[in-house]
Every structure is written in structure tokens, then in C-alpha cells.
mmCIF file of C-alpha atoms in Angstrom:
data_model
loop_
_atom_site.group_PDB
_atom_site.id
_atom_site.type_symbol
_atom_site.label_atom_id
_atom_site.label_comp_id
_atom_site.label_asym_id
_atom_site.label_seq_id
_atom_site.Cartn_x
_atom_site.Cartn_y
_atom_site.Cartn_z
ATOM 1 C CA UNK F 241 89.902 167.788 205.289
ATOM 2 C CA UNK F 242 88.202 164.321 205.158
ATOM 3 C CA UNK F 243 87.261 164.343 208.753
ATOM 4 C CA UNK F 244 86.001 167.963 208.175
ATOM 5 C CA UNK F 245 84.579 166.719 205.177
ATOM 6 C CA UNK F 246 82.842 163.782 207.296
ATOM 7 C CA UNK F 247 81.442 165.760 209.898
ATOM 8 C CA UNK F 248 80.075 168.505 207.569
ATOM 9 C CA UNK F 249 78.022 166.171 205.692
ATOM 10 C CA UNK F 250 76.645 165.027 208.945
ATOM 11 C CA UNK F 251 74.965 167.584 209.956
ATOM 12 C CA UNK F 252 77.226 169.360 213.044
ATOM 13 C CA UNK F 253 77.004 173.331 212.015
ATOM 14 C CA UNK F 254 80.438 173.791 213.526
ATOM 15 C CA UNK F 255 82.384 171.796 210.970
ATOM 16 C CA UNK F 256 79.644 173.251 208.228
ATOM 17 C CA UNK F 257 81.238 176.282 209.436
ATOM 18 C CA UNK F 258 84.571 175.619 209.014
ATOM 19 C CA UNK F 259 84.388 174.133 205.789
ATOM 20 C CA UNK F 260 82.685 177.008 204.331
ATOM 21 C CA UNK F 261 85.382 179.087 205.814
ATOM 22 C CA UNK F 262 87.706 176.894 204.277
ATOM 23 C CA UNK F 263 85.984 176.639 200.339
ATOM 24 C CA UNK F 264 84.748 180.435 200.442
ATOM 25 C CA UNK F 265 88.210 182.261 199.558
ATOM 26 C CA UNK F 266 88.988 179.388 196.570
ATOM 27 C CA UNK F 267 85.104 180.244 195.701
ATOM 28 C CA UNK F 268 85.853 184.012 195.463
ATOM 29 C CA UNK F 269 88.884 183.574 193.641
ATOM 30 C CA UNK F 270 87.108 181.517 190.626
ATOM 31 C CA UNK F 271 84.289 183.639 190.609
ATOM 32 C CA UNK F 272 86.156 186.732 190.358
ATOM 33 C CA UNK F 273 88.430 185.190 187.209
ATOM 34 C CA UNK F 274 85.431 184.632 185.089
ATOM 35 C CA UNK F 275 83.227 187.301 186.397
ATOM 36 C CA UNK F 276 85.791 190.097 187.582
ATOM 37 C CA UNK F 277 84.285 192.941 189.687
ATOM 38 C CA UNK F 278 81.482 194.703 187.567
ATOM 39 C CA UNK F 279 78.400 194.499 189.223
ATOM 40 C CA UNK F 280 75.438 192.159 187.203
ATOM 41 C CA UNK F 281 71.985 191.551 186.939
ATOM 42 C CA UNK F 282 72.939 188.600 190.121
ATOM 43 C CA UNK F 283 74.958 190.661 191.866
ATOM 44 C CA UNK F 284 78.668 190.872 192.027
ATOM 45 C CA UNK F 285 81.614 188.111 191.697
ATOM 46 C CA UNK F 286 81.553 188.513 195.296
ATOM 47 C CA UNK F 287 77.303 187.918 195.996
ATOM 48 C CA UNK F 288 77.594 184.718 193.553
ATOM 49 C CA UNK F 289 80.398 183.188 195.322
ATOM 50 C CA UNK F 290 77.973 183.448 198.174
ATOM 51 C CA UNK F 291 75.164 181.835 196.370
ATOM 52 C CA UNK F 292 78.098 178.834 195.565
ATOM 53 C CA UNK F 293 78.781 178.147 199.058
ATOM 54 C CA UNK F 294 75.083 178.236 199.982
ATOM 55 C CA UNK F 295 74.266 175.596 197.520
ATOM 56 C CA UNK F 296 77.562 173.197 198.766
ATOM 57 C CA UNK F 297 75.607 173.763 202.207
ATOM 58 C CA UNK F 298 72.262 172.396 200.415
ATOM 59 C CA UNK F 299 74.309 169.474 198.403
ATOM 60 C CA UNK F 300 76.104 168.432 201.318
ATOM 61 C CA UNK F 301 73.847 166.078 202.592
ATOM 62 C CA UNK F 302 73.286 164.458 199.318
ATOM 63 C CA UNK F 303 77.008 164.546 199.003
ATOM 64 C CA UNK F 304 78.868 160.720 198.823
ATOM 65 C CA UNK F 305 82.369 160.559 199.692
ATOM 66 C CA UNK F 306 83.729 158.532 197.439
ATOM 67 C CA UNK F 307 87.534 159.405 197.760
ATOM 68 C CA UNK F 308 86.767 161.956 195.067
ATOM 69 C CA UNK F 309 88.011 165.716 195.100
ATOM 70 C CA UNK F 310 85.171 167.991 196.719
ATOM 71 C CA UNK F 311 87.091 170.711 195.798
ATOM 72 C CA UNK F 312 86.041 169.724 191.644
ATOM 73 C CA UNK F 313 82.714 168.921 193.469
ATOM 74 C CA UNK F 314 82.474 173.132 194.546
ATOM 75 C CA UNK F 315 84.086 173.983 191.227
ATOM 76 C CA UNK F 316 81.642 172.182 189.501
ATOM 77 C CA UNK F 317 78.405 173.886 191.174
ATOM 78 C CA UNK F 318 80.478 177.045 191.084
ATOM 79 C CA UNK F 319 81.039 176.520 187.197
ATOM 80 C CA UNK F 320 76.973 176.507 186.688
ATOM 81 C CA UNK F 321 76.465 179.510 189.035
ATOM 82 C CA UNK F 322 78.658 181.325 186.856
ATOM 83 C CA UNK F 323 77.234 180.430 183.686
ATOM 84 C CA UNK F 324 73.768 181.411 185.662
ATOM 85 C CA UNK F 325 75.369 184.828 186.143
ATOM 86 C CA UNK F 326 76.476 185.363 182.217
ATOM 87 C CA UNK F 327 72.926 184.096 181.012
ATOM 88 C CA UNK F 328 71.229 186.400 183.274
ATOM 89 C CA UNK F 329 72.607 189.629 181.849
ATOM 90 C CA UNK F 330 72.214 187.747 178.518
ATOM 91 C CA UNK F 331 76.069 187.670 178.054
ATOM 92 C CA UNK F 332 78.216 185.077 176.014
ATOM 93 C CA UNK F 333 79.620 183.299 178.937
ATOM 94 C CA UNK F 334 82.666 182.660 176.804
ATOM 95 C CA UNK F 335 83.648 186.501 177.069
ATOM 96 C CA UNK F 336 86.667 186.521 179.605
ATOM 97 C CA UNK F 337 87.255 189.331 182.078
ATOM 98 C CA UNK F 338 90.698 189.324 183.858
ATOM 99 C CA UNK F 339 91.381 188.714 187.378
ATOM 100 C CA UNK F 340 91.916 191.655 190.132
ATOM 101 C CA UNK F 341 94.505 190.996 192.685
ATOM 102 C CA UNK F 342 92.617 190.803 196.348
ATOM 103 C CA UNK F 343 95.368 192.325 198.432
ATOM 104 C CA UNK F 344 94.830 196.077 198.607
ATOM 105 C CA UNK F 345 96.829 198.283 196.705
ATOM 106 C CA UNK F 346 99.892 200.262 197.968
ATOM 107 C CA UNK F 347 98.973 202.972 195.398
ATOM 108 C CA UNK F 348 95.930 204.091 194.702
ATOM 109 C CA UNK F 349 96.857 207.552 192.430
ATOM 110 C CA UNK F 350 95.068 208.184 188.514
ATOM 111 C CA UNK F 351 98.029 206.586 187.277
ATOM 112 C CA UNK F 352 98.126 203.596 189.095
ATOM 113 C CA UNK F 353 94.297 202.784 187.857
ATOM 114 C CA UNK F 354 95.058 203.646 184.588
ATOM 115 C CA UNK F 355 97.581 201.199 184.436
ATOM 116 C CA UNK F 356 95.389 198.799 186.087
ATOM 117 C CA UNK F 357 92.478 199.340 183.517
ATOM 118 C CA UNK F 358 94.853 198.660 181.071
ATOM 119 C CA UNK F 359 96.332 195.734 182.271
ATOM 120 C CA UNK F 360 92.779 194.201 182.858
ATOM 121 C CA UNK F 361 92.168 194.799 179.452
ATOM 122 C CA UNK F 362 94.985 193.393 178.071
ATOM 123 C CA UNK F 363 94.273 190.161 179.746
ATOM 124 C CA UNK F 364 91.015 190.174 178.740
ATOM 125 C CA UNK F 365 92.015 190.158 175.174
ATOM 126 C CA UNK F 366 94.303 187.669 175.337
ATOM 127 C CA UNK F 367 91.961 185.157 177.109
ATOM 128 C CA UNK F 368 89.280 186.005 174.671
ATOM 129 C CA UNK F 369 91.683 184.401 171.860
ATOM 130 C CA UNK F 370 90.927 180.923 174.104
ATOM 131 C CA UNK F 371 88.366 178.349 173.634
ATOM 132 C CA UNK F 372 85.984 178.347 176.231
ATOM 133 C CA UNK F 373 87.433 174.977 177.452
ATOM 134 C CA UNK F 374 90.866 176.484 177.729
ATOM 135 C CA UNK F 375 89.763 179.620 179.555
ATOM 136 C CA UNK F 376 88.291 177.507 182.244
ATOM 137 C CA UNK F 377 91.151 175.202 182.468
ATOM 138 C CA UNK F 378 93.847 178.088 183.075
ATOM 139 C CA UNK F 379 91.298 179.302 185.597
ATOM 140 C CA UNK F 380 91.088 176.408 187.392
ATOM 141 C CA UNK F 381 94.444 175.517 187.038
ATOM 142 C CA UNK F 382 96.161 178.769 187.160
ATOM 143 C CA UNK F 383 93.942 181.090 189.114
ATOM 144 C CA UNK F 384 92.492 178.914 191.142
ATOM 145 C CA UNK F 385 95.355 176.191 191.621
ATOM 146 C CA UNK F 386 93.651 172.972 191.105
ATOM 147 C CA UNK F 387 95.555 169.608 190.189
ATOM 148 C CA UNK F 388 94.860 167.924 186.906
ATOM 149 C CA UNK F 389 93.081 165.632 188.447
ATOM 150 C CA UNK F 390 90.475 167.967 190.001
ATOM 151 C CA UNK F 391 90.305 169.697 187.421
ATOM 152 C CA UNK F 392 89.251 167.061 185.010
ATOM 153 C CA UNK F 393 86.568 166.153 187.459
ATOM 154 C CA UNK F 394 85.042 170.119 187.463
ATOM 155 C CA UNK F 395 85.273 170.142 183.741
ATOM 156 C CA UNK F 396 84.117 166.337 182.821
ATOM 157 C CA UNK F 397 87.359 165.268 181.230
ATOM 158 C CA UNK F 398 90.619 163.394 181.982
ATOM 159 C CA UNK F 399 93.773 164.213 183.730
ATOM 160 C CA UNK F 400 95.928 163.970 180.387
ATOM 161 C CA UNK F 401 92.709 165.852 178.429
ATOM 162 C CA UNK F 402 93.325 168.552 180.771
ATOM 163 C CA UNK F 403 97.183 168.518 180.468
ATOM 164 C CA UNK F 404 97.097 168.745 176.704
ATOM 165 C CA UNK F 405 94.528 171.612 177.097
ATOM 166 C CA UNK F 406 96.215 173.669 179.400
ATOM 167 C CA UNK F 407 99.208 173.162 177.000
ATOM 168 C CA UNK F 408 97.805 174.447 174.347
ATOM 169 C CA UNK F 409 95.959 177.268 175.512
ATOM 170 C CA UNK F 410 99.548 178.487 176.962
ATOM 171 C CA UNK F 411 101.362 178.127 173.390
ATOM 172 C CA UNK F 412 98.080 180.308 171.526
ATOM 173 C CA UNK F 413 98.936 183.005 174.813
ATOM 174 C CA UNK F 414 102.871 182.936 174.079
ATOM 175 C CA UNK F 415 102.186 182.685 169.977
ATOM 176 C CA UNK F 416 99.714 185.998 170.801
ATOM 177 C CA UNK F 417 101.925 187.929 172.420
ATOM 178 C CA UNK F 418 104.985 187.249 170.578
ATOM 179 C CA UNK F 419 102.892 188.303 167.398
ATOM 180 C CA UNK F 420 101.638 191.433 169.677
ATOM 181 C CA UNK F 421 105.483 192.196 170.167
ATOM 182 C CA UNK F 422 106.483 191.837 166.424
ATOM 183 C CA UNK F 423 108.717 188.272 167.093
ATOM 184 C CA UNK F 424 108.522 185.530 164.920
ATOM 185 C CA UNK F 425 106.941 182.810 166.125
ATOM 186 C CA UNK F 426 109.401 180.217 164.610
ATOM 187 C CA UNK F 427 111.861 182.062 165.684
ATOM 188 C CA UNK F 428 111.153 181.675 169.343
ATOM 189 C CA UNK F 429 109.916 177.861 168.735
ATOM 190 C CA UNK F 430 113.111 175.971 170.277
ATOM 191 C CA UNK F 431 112.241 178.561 174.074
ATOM 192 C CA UNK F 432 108.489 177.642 173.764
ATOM 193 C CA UNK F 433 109.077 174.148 172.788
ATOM 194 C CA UNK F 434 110.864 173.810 176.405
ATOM 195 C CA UNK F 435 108.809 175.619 178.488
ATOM 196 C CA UNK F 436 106.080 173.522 177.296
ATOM 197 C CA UNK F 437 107.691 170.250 178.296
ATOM 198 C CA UNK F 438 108.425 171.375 181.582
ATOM 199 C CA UNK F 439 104.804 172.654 182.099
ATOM 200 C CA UNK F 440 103.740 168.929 180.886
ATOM 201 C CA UNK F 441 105.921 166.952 183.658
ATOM 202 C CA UNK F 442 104.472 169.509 186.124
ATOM 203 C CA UNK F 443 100.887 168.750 185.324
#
């Protein structure tokens, strides 16, 4: 990727090219987590995304390597396109909308898109019970698949910041739905407790 890297921010189109080629699917995904598929006043998840990777073509030449991630570098232009997008159809840019798998789907019947609709909206509520800082750190490291690291660097924090974030945002999810479901929270502490500590030697 470095070479790539290299090349691309001298100038030759062809490794422009494949970069691009390279950054656009990890692009769409983000986009598409905090902006799902409804059309806006910009366009769709899928025209901002393009308006991300044109302005990583325009801020490449600028661009130092410093043995930085660029991928935190895209994420972090990406990140202000988005907010662009919410502002523009004068939206909190806190409210979540769930991701939509990209792979086609084998069924495509009423029942199937019922279920989907619900599903969306399902994950929609839970993100909404999120802080804005958490939503876009299980984006970015869920949904997207970012390290701690690069993550830190999108959001302008620290690896362990990020960590304890991402750990906390998970325990409000479980602590939702187990509420959702009628268990007691307490009850279920020792299971959560774990899961937790394996999530932190991960990160």
C-alpha cells in the first residue's frame, strides 16, 4: 500500500487509479452505516462516497506520509462529508440509520422486506441510545473494520480512548437489549463482564 500510496501522491493516474479502487468499497461501506440508502438533499450514501474519494484525489498532493494510517486520513474527510450530508437536509447528524448488507438478496418476497424494514429499524433504535462518539466508533470499528489505532486518528483521540469507548457503547447495546427482552441486567453481569474483557485484549 505504501508504494501505491507513494506513487499516488506523485502524480501517475494509474496508481491514482488503483488506490481509489482500493479506498472506494471501505468509503461506501462507512457512508452507507451513517447515511443508509434514503436518497438526500446530496444525493445518496452511494453519490457522497463519490464526493469522498474525489476529495482524497484533491488532498493527495498535499498529503505527507508520515508513517501514519491514510486509511483514518479517508475516514477523516469521509467523517466531514457525512456530517455535510446530515446538515444539508438540516438533520441531527447524531440520528443513526442501520447498515444494509451489499450482497444481493436470495429473497426478495413482501416478507422478506418486511423483515428487513424491521430489522433496520431495530438497529436504528438501538444505535440511537449511543453517544455520537460511540456510534462512530462501532462504525469505524465494527462496520468498517478499522484498528484502534486508526480509528483514534479519524476521530482525534487515543488508541485506549477508543478501546474504552467502544467498550462501553457495547455494554449500553447488551444492557438495551437485555432490558428489551425482560432479563435482568445484574443477572447477566458475570456473561457481559467476560465478553467485555475479551473485546478489550482484542482491541
Amino acid at each position: 500500500m505504501e508504494t501505491l500510496l507513494r506513487a499516488a501522491v506523485a502524480g501517475e493516474p494509474h496508481a491514482r487509479e488503483r488506490l481509489l479502487a482500493e479506498i472506494h468499497p471501505l468509503v461506501l461501506r462507512y457512508c452507507r452505516a451513517r447515511l443508509g440508502r434514503q436518497e438526500t438533499l446530496m444525493g445518496s450514501a452511494d453519490d457522497v462516497a463519490q464526493e469522498v474519494c474525489l476529495a482524497v484525489v484533491n488532498a493527495l498532493p498535499g498529503y505527507t506520509l508520515r508513517g501514519l494510517s491514510f486509511r483514518a486520513f479517508v475516514y477523516g474527510i469521509a467523517a466531514h462529508k457525512v456530517t455535510d450530508a446530515f446538515r444539508a437536509i438540516g438533520r441531527n447528524r447524531s440520528e443513526p440509520v442501520a447498515d444494509i448488507p451489499d450482497t444481493p438478496l436470495t429473497h426478495d418476497g413482501p416478507e422478506h422486506h418486511l423483515l428487513q424494514a424491521e430489522l433496520t429499524e431495530r438497529l436504528g433504535s438501538l444505535l440511537h441510545t449511543l453517544t455520537p462518539r460511540q456510534r462512530e466508533v462501532l462504525v469505524l470499528r465494527i462496520a468498517v473494520g478499522l484498528s484502534a489505532e486508526e480509528t483514534a486518528q479519524a476521530v482525534g483521540s487515543t488508541p485506549g480512548a477508543v478501546r474504552v469507548t467502544q467498550h462501553r457503547a457495547l455494554n449500553r447495546l447488551r444492557r438495551t437489549i437485555l432490558a428489551a427482552a425482560g432479563v435482568d441486567a445484574d443477572a447477566s453481569a458475570d456473561t457481559v463482564s467476560d465478553g467485555d474483557a475479551d473485546l478489550d485484549e482484542e482491541g
